[in-house]
Amino acid sequence: MIFIGSKSIGLECVRAIYEIKPNVLQGIITIDDQNDLRSRYNEFCAFATERDLPIYVADNRMRAEKILLDLKPDLCLVVGWYWLISTNILQAVPD
């Protein structure tokens, strides 16, 4: 599973997933939103680094979608994300 998210709620969710089933999480896609007061970018990076999880930082919607297509996950969870997910991407991930 690939997790896509940002903000506090996204961080809480990815932590809960890892706590419950650490082996299911294959990586995290986030955005560098450090200019936003609600940003948890540094915490996402620290979380991934401490657990040896790949973290991918997208600077726009197209880049996020390309990363996701390249990773070809079987499952994707999106929480606290900036952009709408296109229909093509929704159809590319089975669940």
PDB file of C-alpha atoms in Angstrom:
ATOM      1  CA  MET A   1       0.000   0.000   0.000  1.00  0.00           C
ATOM      2  CA  ILE A   2       1.069   3.539  -0.780  1.00  0.00           C
ATOM      3  CA  PHE A   3      -0.085   6.313   1.522  1.00  0.00           C
ATOM      4  CA  ILE A   4      -0.733   9.752   0.026  1.00  0.00           C
ATOM      5  CA  GLY A   5      -1.229  12.577   2.457  1.00  0.00           C
ATOM      6  CA  SER A   6      -0.268  15.611   4.435  1.00  0.00           C
ATOM      7  CA  LYS A   7      -1.419  17.599   7.464  1.00  0.00           C
ATOM      8  CA  SER A   8      -1.986  16.276  10.990  1.00  0.00           C
ATOM      9  CA  ILE A   9      -4.796  13.917  10.055  1.00  0.00           C
ATOM     10  CA  GLY A  10      -2.664  12.296   7.368  1.00  0.00           C
ATOM     11  CA  LEU A  11       0.225  11.871   9.780  1.00  0.00           C
ATOM     12  CA  GLU A  12      -2.057  10.322  12.407  1.00  0.00           C
ATOM     13  CA  CYS A  13      -3.439   7.885   9.834  1.00  0.00           C
ATOM     14  CA  VAL A  14      -0.074   6.765   8.490  1.00  0.00           C
ATOM     15  CA  ARG A  15       1.193   6.253  12.045  1.00  0.00           C
ATOM     16  CA  ALA A  16      -1.880   4.151  12.901  1.00  0.00           C
ATOM     17  CA  ILE A  17      -1.480   2.035   9.776  1.00  0.00           C
ATOM     18  CA  TYR A  18       2.167   1.404  10.574  1.00  0.00           C
ATOM     19  CA  GLU A  19       1.384   0.544  14.184  1.00  0.00           C
ATOM     20  CA  ILE A  20      -1.322  -1.944  13.228  1.00  0.00           C
ATOM     21  CA  LYS A  21       0.330  -3.515  10.186  1.00  0.00           C
ATOM     22  CA  PRO A  22       3.840  -2.188   9.496  1.00  0.00           C
ATOM     23  CA  ASN A  23       4.620  -4.547   6.611  1.00  0.00           C
ATOM     24  CA  VAL A  24       1.709  -3.337   4.475  1.00  0.00           C
ATOM     25  CA  LEU A  25       3.086   0.194   4.048  1.00  0.00           C
ATOM     26  CA  GLN A  26       5.367   0.396   0.996  1.00  0.00           C
ATOM     27  CA  GLY A  27       5.905   4.139   0.888  1.00  0.00           C
ATOM     28  CA  ILE A  28       4.530   7.635   1.374  1.00  0.00           C
ATOM     29  CA  ILE A  29       3.756  10.378  -1.129  1.00  0.00           C
ATOM     30  CA  THR A  30       3.540  13.846   0.395  1.00  0.00           C
ATOM     31  CA  ILE A  31       4.053  17.483  -0.519  1.00  0.00           C
ATOM     32  CA  ASP A  32       6.519  20.042   0.784  1.00  0.00           C
ATOM     33  CA  ASP A  33       3.980  22.442   2.236  1.00  0.00           C
ATOM     34  CA  GLN A  34       6.247  24.040   4.841  1.00  0.00           C
ATOM     35  CA  ASN A  35       4.812  27.465   4.000  1.00  0.00           C
ATOM     36  CA  ASP A  36       1.449  26.308   5.358  1.00  0.00           C
ATOM     37  CA  LEU A  37       1.102  26.709   9.139  1.00  0.00           C
ATOM     38  CA  ARG A  38      -0.649  23.320   9.252  1.00  0.00           C
ATOM     39  CA  SER A  39       2.304  21.566   7.597  1.00  0.00           C
ATOM     40  CA  ARG A  40       3.591  18.289   8.975  1.00  0.00           C
ATOM     41  CA  TYR A  41       6.146  17.845   6.209  1.00  0.00           C
ATOM     42  CA  ASN A  42       9.108  17.453   8.562  1.00  0.00           C
ATOM     43  CA  GLU A  43       7.218  14.927  10.679  1.00  0.00           C
ATOM     44  CA  PHE A  44       6.314  12.872   7.588  1.00  0.00           C
ATOM     45  CA  CYS A  45       9.971  12.854   6.526  1.00  0.00           C
ATOM     46  CA  ALA A  46      11.143  11.871  10.013  1.00  0.00           C
ATOM     47  CA  PHE A  47       8.506   9.133  10.259  1.00  0.00           C
ATOM     48  CA  ALA A  48       9.558   7.626   6.933  1.00  0.00           C
ATOM     49  CA  THR A  49      13.282   7.909   7.655  1.00  0.00           C
ATOM     50  CA  GLU A  50      13.012   6.334  11.105  1.00  0.00           C
ATOM     51  CA  ARG A  51      11.171   3.355   9.624  1.00  0.00           C
ATOM     52  CA  ASP A  52      13.244   3.054   6.468  1.00  0.00           C
ATOM     53  CA  LEU A  53      10.202   3.757   4.292  1.00  0.00           C
ATOM     54  CA  PRO A  54      10.520   5.454   0.925  1.00  0.00           C
ATOM     55  CA  ILE A  55       9.080   8.964   0.887  1.00  0.00           C
ATOM     56  CA  TYR A  56       8.272  10.752  -2.330  1.00  0.00           C
ATOM     57  CA  VAL A  57       7.734  14.505  -2.368  1.00  0.00           C
ATOM     58  CA  ALA A  58       5.494  15.806  -5.139  1.00  0.00           C
ATOM     59  CA  ASP A  59       5.555  19.462  -6.084  1.00  0.00           C
ATOM     60  CA  ASN A  60       2.345  19.319  -8.113  1.00  0.00           C
ATOM     61  CA  ARG A  61      -0.562  17.051  -8.968  1.00  0.00           C
ATOM     62  CA  MET A  62       0.983  15.698 -12.170  1.00  0.00           C
ATOM     63  CA  ARG A  63       4.169  14.720 -10.339  1.00  0.00           C
ATOM     64  CA  ALA A  64       2.184  12.977  -7.587  1.00  0.00           C
ATOM     65  CA  GLU A  65       0.240  11.015 -10.175  1.00  0.00           C
ATOM     66  CA  LYS A  66       3.406  10.042 -12.065  1.00  0.00           C
ATOM     67  CA  ILE A  67       4.994   8.768  -8.856  1.00  0.00           C
ATOM     68  CA  LEU A  68       1.894   6.734  -8.107  1.00  0.00           C
ATOM     69  CA  LEU A  69       1.763   5.250 -11.609  1.00  0.00           C
ATOM     70  CA  ASP A  70       5.465   4.355 -11.430  1.00  0.00           C
ATOM     71  CA  LEU A  71       4.999   2.601  -8.078  1.00  0.00           C
ATOM     72  CA  LYS A  72       1.998   0.546  -9.308  1.00  0.00           C
ATOM     73  CA  PRO A  73       0.526  -0.135  -5.855  1.00  0.00           C
ATOM     74  CA  ASP A  74      -2.288  -2.615  -5.274  1.00  0.00           C
ATOM     75  CA  LEU A  75      -3.820  -0.296  -2.712  1.00  0.00           C
ATOM     76  CA  CYS A  76      -3.623   3.424  -2.070  1.00  0.00           C
ATOM     77  CA  LEU A  77      -4.960   5.424   0.871  1.00  0.00           C
ATOM     78  CA  VAL A  78      -5.354   9.186   0.541  1.00  0.00           C
ATOM     79  CA  VAL A  79      -5.825  11.406   3.620  1.00  0.00           C
ATOM     80  CA  GLY A  80      -5.346  15.167   3.883  1.00  0.00           C
ATOM     81  CA  TRP A  81      -4.311  15.673   0.282  1.00  0.00           C
ATOM     82  CA  TYR A  82      -4.191  18.923  -1.682  1.00  0.00           C
ATOM     83  CA  TRP A  83      -5.365  17.859  -5.108  1.00  0.00           C
ATOM     84  CA  LEU A  84      -8.228  15.874  -6.514  1.00  0.00           C
ATOM     85  CA  ILE A  85      -7.186  12.478  -7.828  1.00  0.00           C
ATOM     86  CA  SER A  86      -7.899  12.128 -11.548  1.00  0.00           C
ATOM     87  CA  THR A  87     -10.136   9.389 -12.902  1.00  0.00           C
ATOM     88  CA  ASN A  88      -7.173   7.823 -14.754  1.00  0.00           C
ATOM     89  CA  ILE A  89      -5.287   7.416 -11.495  1.00  0.00           C
ATOM     90  CA  LEU A  90      -8.338   6.103  -9.648  1.00  0.00           C
ATOM     91  CA  GLN A  91      -8.708   3.439 -12.322  1.00  0.00           C
ATOM     92  CA  ALA A  92      -4.986   2.599 -12.299  1.00  0.00           C
ATOM     93  CA  VAL A  93      -4.989   1.507  -8.643  1.00  0.00           C
ATOM     94  CA  PRO A  94      -7.156  -1.602  -8.143  1.00  0.00           C
ATOM     95  CA  ASP A  95      -8.374  -0.709  -4.624  1.00  0.00           C
TER      96      ASP A  95
END
